[in-house]
Coordinates of C-alpha atoms in Angstrom, one line a residue:
M1 CA 0.0 0.0 0.0
A2 CA 2.8 2.4 0.9
E3 CA 4.5 1.7 -2.5
E4 CA 1.3 2.4 -4.3
K5 CA 0.8 5.7 -2.5
K6 CA 4.4 6.7 -3.5
A7 CA 3.6 5.7 -7.0
M8 CA 0.4 7.7 -7.0
R9 CA 2.3 10.8 -5.8
A10 CA 4.8 10.4 -8.6
A11 CA 1.9 9.9 -11.1
L12 CA 0.2 13.1 -9.9
L13 CA 3.4 15.1 -10.2
L14 CA 4.0 13.8 -13.7
A15 CA 0.4 14.7 -14.7
A16 CA 0.8 18.2 -13.2
G17 CA 4.0 18.7 -15.2
L18 CA 2.3 17.4 -18.4
A19 CA -0.6 19.8 -17.8
L20 CA 1.7 22.8 -17.2
L21 CA 3.8 22.1 -20.3
H22 CA 0.6 21.8 -22.3
M23 CA -0.4 25.3 -21.5
P24 CA 2.0 27.1 -24.0
S25 CA 0.2 25.3 -26.8
G26 CA -2.9 27.4 -25.9
L27 CA -1.4 30.5 -24.3
P28 CA -0.7 32.3 -27.7
A29 CA -4.3 31.7 -29.0
P30 CA -5.9 35.0 -27.6
L31 CA -2.6 36.8 -28.5
Y32 CA -2.8 36.0 -32.2
P33 CA -5.0 39.0 -33.1
L34 CA -2.5 41.2 -31.1
Y35 CA 0.4 39.7 -33.1
Q36 CA -1.5 40.3 -36.3
S37 CA -1.9 44.0 -35.5
T38 CA 1.7 44.6 -34.1
M39 CA 3.7 42.4 -36.4
G40 CA 1.6 42.5 -39.5
I41 CA 1.1 38.7 -39.8
D42 CA -2.0 37.3 -41.5
S43 CA -4.2 34.3 -40.9
T44 CA -2.0 32.0 -43.0
T45 CA 1.0 32.9 -40.9
V46 CA -1.0 32.1 -37.7
S47 CA -1.8 28.7 -39.1
L48 CA 1.9 28.1 -40.0
L49 CA 2.9 29.2 -36.5
F50 CA 0.8 26.4 -35.1
A51 CA 2.3 24.1 -37.7
A52 CA 5.8 24.9 -36.4
Y53 CA 4.5 23.9 -32.9
V54 CA 3.2 20.6 -34.2
A55 CA 6.5 19.9 -36.1
G56 CA 8.3 20.4 -32.8
V57 CA 5.9 17.9 -31.1
M58 CA 6.7 15.3 -33.7
I59 CA 10.4 15.9 -33.3
G60 CA 10.0 15.4 -29.5
L61 CA 7.9 12.2 -30.0
T62 CA 10.5 10.8 -32.4
L63 CA 13.3 11.4 -29.9
M64 CA 11.3 10.0 -27.0
P65 CA 12.3 6.3 -27.3
L66 CA 16.0 7.3 -27.3
I67 CA 15.9 9.5 -24.2
A68 CA 13.1 8.1 -22.1
G69 CA 15.5 6.1 -19.9
Y70 CA 17.2 9.2 -18.6
R71 CA 15.9 10.3 -15.1
T72 CA 16.4 14.0 -15.9
V73 CA 14.9 14.1 -19.4
L74 CA 11.8 15.9 -18.2
V75 CA 13.9 18.4 -16.1
W76 CA 15.9 19.3 -19.2
A77 CA 12.6 19.6 -21.1
C78 CA 11.4 22.1 -18.6
G79 CA 14.5 24.1 -19.2
L80 CA 13.8 24.1 -22.9
S81 CA 10.3 25.3 -22.2
I82 CA 11.6 28.2 -20.3
A83 CA 13.8 29.2 -23.2
A84 CA 10.8 29.1 -25.4
D85 CA 8.8 31.2 -23.0
I86 CA 11.6 33.8 -23.1
L87 CA 11.3 34.0 -26.9
F88 CA 7.6 34.7 -26.6
L89 CA 8.2 37.2 -23.9
I90 CA 10.7 39.3 -26.0
A91 CA 9.0 38.6 -29.4
Q92 CA 9.2 41.5 -31.8
H93 CA 9.4 39.6 -35.1
P94 CA 7.6 36.5 -36.5
W95 CA 10.8 34.4 -36.4
Q96 CA 10.8 34.6 -32.6
L97 CA 7.2 33.3 -32.6
Y98 CA 8.2 30.4 -34.9
G99 CA 11.2 29.6 -32.6
G100 CA 9.0 29.7 -29.5
H101 CA 6.4 27.4 -31.0
L102 CA 9.0 24.9 -32.3
L103 CA 10.7 24.6 -28.9
Q104 CA 7.5 24.3 -27.0
G105 CA 6.4 21.6 -29.4
I106 CA 9.6 19.6 -28.8
V107 CA 9.0 19.9 -25.1
L108 CA 5.5 18.7 -25.3
G109 CA 6.4 15.8 -27.6
V110 CA 8.9 14.6 -25.0
F111 CA 6.4 15.0 -22.1
T112 CA 3.6 13.4 -24.1
G113 CA 5.7 10.4 -25.0
V114 CA 7.6 9.9 -21.7
V115 CA 4.8 10.4 -19.2
P116 CA 2.4 7.6 -20.3
V117 CA 5.4 5.1 -20.5
V118 CA 6.4 6.0 -16.9
L119 CA 2.8 5.8 -15.7
A120 CA 2.4 2.4 -17.3
Q121 CA 5.5 1.2 -15.3
L122 CA 4.3 2.4 -11.9
D123 CA 2.6 0.1 -9.4
L124 CA -0.9 1.4 -9.8
S125 CA -2.8 -1.8 -9.9
Q126 CA -5.7 -0.5 -7.8
S127 CA -6.1 2.7 -9.8
G128 CA -7.5 1.2 -13.0
K129 CA -7.1 2.9 -16.4
L130 CA -4.9 5.6 -14.9
V131 CA -2.7 5.7 -18.0
G132 CA -5.5 6.9 -20.3
R133 CA -7.3 9.0 -17.8
A134 CA -4.3 10.9 -16.4
T135 CA -2.7 11.5 -19.8
T136 CA -6.0 12.7 -21.4
S137 CA -7.0 14.9 -18.5
A138 CA -3.5 16.4 -18.0
N139 CA -3.3 17.3 -21.7
A140 CA -6.8 18.8 -21.7
I141 CA -6.3 20.8 -18.4
G142 CA -3.2 22.5 -19.9
L143 CA -5.0 23.2 -23.2
A144 CA -8.0 24.5 -21.3
A145 CA -6.2 26.7 -18.9
G146 CA -3.9 28.3 -21.5
P147 CA -6.3 30.3 -23.7
V148 CA -8.6 31.6 -20.9
W149 CA -5.7 32.5 -18.6
S150 CA -3.9 34.3 -21.4
G151 CA -7.1 36.0 -22.6
L152 CA -7.9 37.2 -19.0
L153 CA -4.4 38.7 -18.6
L154 CA -4.6 40.3 -22.0
Q155 CA -7.8 42.1 -21.1
T156 CA -7.1 43.0 -17.5
A157 CA -3.3 43.1 -16.9
P158 CA -0.5 45.4 -18.1
W159 CA 2.5 44.5 -20.4
G160 CA 0.4 43.8 -23.5
G161 CA 0.2 40.1 -23.3
R162 CA 3.7 39.5 -21.8
L163 CA 2.8 39.0 -18.2
V164 CA 1.4 35.5 -18.9
W165 CA 4.9 34.4 -20.1
V166 CA 6.5 35.7 -16.9
I167 CA 4.1 33.7 -14.8
Q168 CA 4.7 30.6 -17.0
I169 CA 8.5 30.9 -16.5
I170 CA 8.1 31.2 -12.7
V171 CA 5.7 28.2 -12.4
T172 CA 7.9 26.0 -14.7
L173 CA 10.9 26.8 -12.5
A174 CA 9.0 25.8 -9.4
I175 CA 7.9 22.4 -10.8
M176 CA 11.2 21.7 -12.6
P177 CA 13.0 19.9 -9.6
F178 CA 10.2 17.5 -9.2
M179 CA 10.3 16.2 -12.8
R180 CA 12.9 13.5 -12.2
T181 CA 11.7 10.1 -13.0
R182 CA 12.8 6.6 -12.0
G183 CA 13.3 6.0 -15.7
A184 CA 13.0 2.8 -17.7
G185 CA 16.7 2.1 -17.3
R186 CA 19.3 2.1 -20.0
T187 CA 19.0 -1.6 -20.6
Q188 CA 15.3 -1.4 -21.4
D189 CA 15.9 1.8 -23.4
T190 CA 18.5 0.0 -25.5
E191 CA 16.0 -2.8 -26.1
R192 CA 13.5 -0.3 -27.3
Q193 CA 16.0 1.1 -29.8
R194 CA 16.4 -2.4 -31.3
I195 CA 12.7 -2.8 -32.0
K196 CA 12.0 -2.4 -35.7
P197 CA 9.3 0.2 -36.5
R198 CA 7.7 -2.3 -38.8
T199 CA 7.1 -4.6 -35.8
V200 CA 5.5 -1.8 -33.8
L201 CA 3.2 -0.7 -36.7
T202 CA 2.2 -4.3 -37.4
S203 CA 1.1 -4.8 -33.8
M204 CA -0.7 -1.5 -33.7
F205 CA -2.7 -2.2 -36.9
T206 CA -3.7 -5.7 -35.8
G207 CA -7.4 -6.2 -35.3
L208 CA -10.0 -3.5 -35.3
A209 CA -9.6 -1.7 -32.0
S210 CA -6.2 -0.2 -32.6
P211 CA -7.0 1.3 -36.0
G212 CA -10.2 2.7 -34.5
A213 CA -8.1 4.2 -31.7
I214 CA -5.7 5.7 -34.1
L215 CA -8.5 7.3 -36.1
A216 CA -10.0 8.6 -32.9
G217 CA -6.7 10.2 -31.8
F218 CA -6.3 11.6 -35.3
G219 CA -9.8 13.1 -35.4
A220 CA -9.6 14.5 -31.8
F221 CA -6.3 16.2 -32.7
V222 CA -7.6 17.7 -35.9
A223 CA -10.6 19.2 -34.1
G224 CA -8.5 20.4 -31.2
G225 CA -5.9 21.8 -33.7
L226 CA -8.5 23.7 -35.6
L227 CA -9.8 25.3 -32.4
A228 CA -6.4 26.0 -30.9
S229 CA -4.8 27.4 -34.0
L230 CA -7.6 29.4 -35.6
G231 CA -10.6 29.3 -33.2
T232 CA -9.9 32.7 -31.7
V233 CA -9.2 34.2 -35.1
V234 CA -12.5 32.8 -36.5
I235 CA -14.3 34.3 -33.5
H236 CA -12.5 37.6 -34.0
R237 CA -12.7 38.0 -37.8
V238 CA -15.7 35.9 -38.8
I239 CA -18.1 36.1 -35.9
M240 CA -16.8 39.7 -35.1
V241 CA -16.5 39.3 -31.3
E242 CA -13.4 41.4 -30.5
N243 CA -12.7 40.4 -26.9
G244 CA -9.7 38.4 -25.9
L245 CA -11.3 36.9 -22.8
I246 CA -14.3 35.7 -24.7
E247 CA -12.2 34.3 -27.5
G248 CA -10.0 32.4 -25.1
A249 CA -12.9 31.2 -23.0
V250 CA -14.8 29.7 -25.9
V251 CA -11.7 27.7 -27.0
S252 CA -11.0 26.7 -23.4
I253 CA -14.5 25.2 -22.9
C254 CA -13.5 22.5 -25.4
F255 CA -10.5 21.5 -23.4
V256 CA -12.2 21.9 -20.0
L257 CA -14.8 19.4 -21.0
S258 CA -12.1 17.2 -22.5
A259 CA -10.3 17.2 -19.1
V260 CA -13.5 16.3 -17.2
F261 CA -14.7 13.5 -19.5
G262 CA -11.1 12.2 -19.9
A263 CA -10.9 11.8 -16.1
L264 CA -14.2 9.9 -15.7
R265 CA -13.9 6.3 -14.8
I266 CA -16.3 4.5 -17.1
N267 CA -17.0 0.8 -16.5
R268 CA -17.1 -0.1 -20.2
S269 CA -14.5 -1.4 -22.5
D270 CA -11.9 0.9 -23.9
T271 CA -13.3 0.3 -27.4
T272 CA -16.8 1.3 -26.3
V273 CA -15.5 4.5 -24.7
T274 CA -13.6 5.4 -27.8
A275 CA -16.6 4.8 -29.9
Q276 CA -18.7 7.1 -27.7
G277 CA -16.1 9.8 -28.0
L278 CA -16.0 9.5 -31.8
A279 CA -19.8 9.9 -31.9
W280 CA -19.5 13.2 -30.0
L281 CA -16.6 14.3 -32.2
L282 CA -18.6 13.5 -35.3
V283 CA -21.5 15.8 -34.3
G284 CA -19.1 18.5 -33.0
S285 CA -17.1 18.6 -36.2
L286 CA -20.2 18.9 -38.3
A287 CA -21.4 21.8 -36.1
L288 CA -17.9 23.4 -36.4
G289 CA -18.3 23.1 -40.1
V290 CA -21.4 25.2 -40.3
T291 CA -20.0 27.9 -37.9
A292 CA -18.9 30.1 -40.8
A293 CA -22.3 29.9 -42.5
F294 CA -24.2 31.1 -39.4
A295 CA -21.4 33.4 -38.1
N296 CA -23.0 33.0 -34.6
L297 CA -21.1 32.6 -31.3
G298 CA -23.7 30.2 -30.1
V299 CA -23.0 27.7 -32.9
I300 CA -19.3 27.6 -32.3
L301 CA -20.0 27.3 -28.6
I302 CA -22.2 24.2 -29.2
A303 CA -19.5 22.8 -31.4
T304 CA -16.8 23.2 -28.8
V305 CA -18.9 21.5 -26.2
F306 CA -19.5 18.4 -28.4
I307 CA -15.8 18.3 -29.4
G308 CA -14.6 18.7 -25.8
I309 CA -16.7 15.8 -24.6
G310 CA -15.7 13.7 -27.6
Q311 CA -12.0 14.5 -27.1
G312 CA -12.1 13.4 -23.5
L313 CA -13.8 10.1 -24.1
A314 CA -12.0 9.2 -27.4
L315 CA -8.5 10.0 -26.1
Q316 CA -9.1 8.2 -22.8
G317 CA -10.1 5.0 -24.6
A318 CA -7.6 5.3 -27.4
T319 CA -4.6 6.0 -25.2
Q320 CA -5.6 3.1 -23.0
I321 CA -5.9 0.8 -25.9
I322 CA -2.4 1.7 -27.2
A323 CA -0.6 2.0 -23.8
V324 CA -2.0 -1.0 -22.0
H325 CA -3.0 -3.5 -24.7
Q326 CA 0.4 -3.4 -26.4
P327 CA 3.1 -5.9 -25.4
A328 CA 5.4 -4.5 -22.8
A329 CA 8.4 -4.7 -25.1
T330 CA 6.9 -2.4 -27.7
R331 CA 4.8 -0.2 -25.4
G332 CA 7.0 2.9 -25.4
A333 CA 7.6 2.8 -29.1
A334 CA 3.9 2.3 -29.7
I335 CA 2.9 5.3 -27.6
S336 CA 5.4 7.4 -29.5
V337 CA 4.0 6.2 -32.9
F338 CA 0.4 6.7 -31.7
F339 CA 0.9 10.3 -30.7
I340 CA 3.0 11.0 -33.9
L341 CA 0.0 9.7 -35.9
C342 CA -2.3 11.9 -33.8
Y343 CA -0.2 15.0 -34.4
F344 CA -0.3 14.3 -38.1
G345 CA -4.0 15.3 -37.7
T346 CA -3.0 18.6 -36.2
T347 CA -0.3 19.0 -38.9
A348 CA -2.9 18.3 -41.6
A349 CA -5.3 20.8 -40.1
S350 CA -2.7 23.6 -39.6
L351 CA -0.7 23.2 -42.7
G352 CA -3.6 22.3 -44.9
I353 CA -5.8 25.1 -43.8
G354 CA -2.9 27.5 -44.2
A355 CA -2.5 26.4 -47.8
V356 CA -6.2 26.7 -48.6
I357 CA -7.0 30.1 -46.9
P358 CA -5.3 32.2 -49.6
H359 CA -7.6 30.6 -52.2
T360 CA -10.9 30.3 -50.3
G361 CA -10.7 32.7 -47.4
L362 CA -10.6 31.9 -43.7
A363 CA -14.3 30.9 -43.1
P364 CA -14.7 28.4 -46.0
A365 CA -11.4 26.7 -45.3
F366 CA -12.3 26.3 -41.6
S367 CA -15.6 24.8 -42.6
Y368 CA -14.1 22.4 -45.2
F369 CA -11.6 20.9 -42.8
S370 CA -14.1 20.5 -40.1
I371 CA -16.5 18.6 -42.3
A372 CA -13.6 16.5 -43.6
N373 CA -12.7 15.6 -40.0
A374 CA -16.3 14.5 -39.4
A375 CA -15.7 11.9 -42.2
V376 CA -12.6 10.7 -40.4
C377 CA -14.5 10.3 -37.1
L378 CA -17.2 8.3 -39.0
A379 CA -14.6 5.9 -40.2
G380 CA -13.1 5.5 -36.8
L381 CA -16.6 5.0 -35.3
A382 CA -17.3 2.1 -37.7
Y383 CA -14.0 0.4 -36.7
C384 CA -14.8 0.7 -33.0
I385 CA -18.4 -0.5 -33.4
L386 CA -17.2 -3.6 -35.2
A387 CA -14.4 -4.2 -32.6
A388 CA -16.9 -3.8 -29.7
R389 CA -19.2 -6.4 -31.3
R390 CA -16.3 -8.8 -31.8
E391 CA -15.3 -8.3 -28.1
R392 CA -18.8 -9.1 -26.9
A393 CA -19.0 -12.1 -29.2
T394 CA -15.7 -13.6 -27.8
T395 CA -16.3 -12.8 -24.1
P396 CA -17.9 -15.9 -22.5
D397 CA -20.0 -14.0 -19.9
N398 CA -20.9 -11.2 -22.3
R399 CA -19.3 -8.6 -20.1
T400 CA -17.9 -5.6 -22.0
E401 CA -15.1 -4.7 -19.6
T402 CA -11.9 -5.8 -21.2
S403 CA -9.5 -3.3 -19.7
L404 CA -6.9 -4.2 -17.0
T405 CA -9.1 -3.0 -14.1
P406 CA -9.9 -4.6 -10.8

């Protein structure tokens, strides 16, 4: 019992660090209109800034299997995050914004890849589904707090949007010493390096549940990426609500709900939970797709509610499928690959919409990508429904709980 309490404290600290280091992904959102007016950047550049962040995340995830065994890897990542915060703090030119986004992305990629692996190795047998719930909720808490906190300070505090970065630096410094991990050990880390990517991909695409989980993660990250990168700009320029606090709060609602529903302990199979999340994401993406046509704050608010609920459920189930249902030897690599595939969704959204905006305008491009994401969610939902039916058919007592829970 004492060992499990110790493991739980370590898990909570890791989750807190993951939430804190997720905040910079949303902190710039209410500041984009400010950057547009002071630096002369357009909506396409805003989209590309977010794409630089996503590129950094994928670099971090790619590096994760090579560095996860080091006990201080998350400490160094915190230091890199502080360097990125300083770039935002002193930003006068777009290249500083690009640099800050790229560095913050690398930091988040490392945290996103390392934390689930460490959680899966802790003695948390009585906590049930903690890998998926803690990872999903920590991600969403950081994403939710970022825009509303930044928007609040922008509207009420001095320094024209810079105070938020000063506070972020101070808090990161405070949590930095606690980010040491027990690590996986260099022996296991070496073993992970020897695993062939083809072996990992083959295991991930076996059956129906894992492909459904991958599509769920992809769709959740597309929807979240659209809101995080351009949600405030759409509210500002299409819906014509020019208030940083409101813009940030609307985007934050999505991630608040994602945190809440990602933390729920649901006594159903991971596949069923993922399917439920995909259904919410499907409806939310369709609602987001008609936002431009109605140009109404209520419509995008409804869309963010549905997407937030869907994100929480879908990512909880999908992360659990990948993290716990994979063989121990390939778990770390599988988590990295899973999140890389998820962030491909955000990359497709940010880079793709940035390429389309000059030809169609902001509102139509935002709608097209949202509706396309609804189709992705529909495909993932079909996979999960078939997988859930197969699980029920092969379970002798017809119980749907298939996860490693007590």
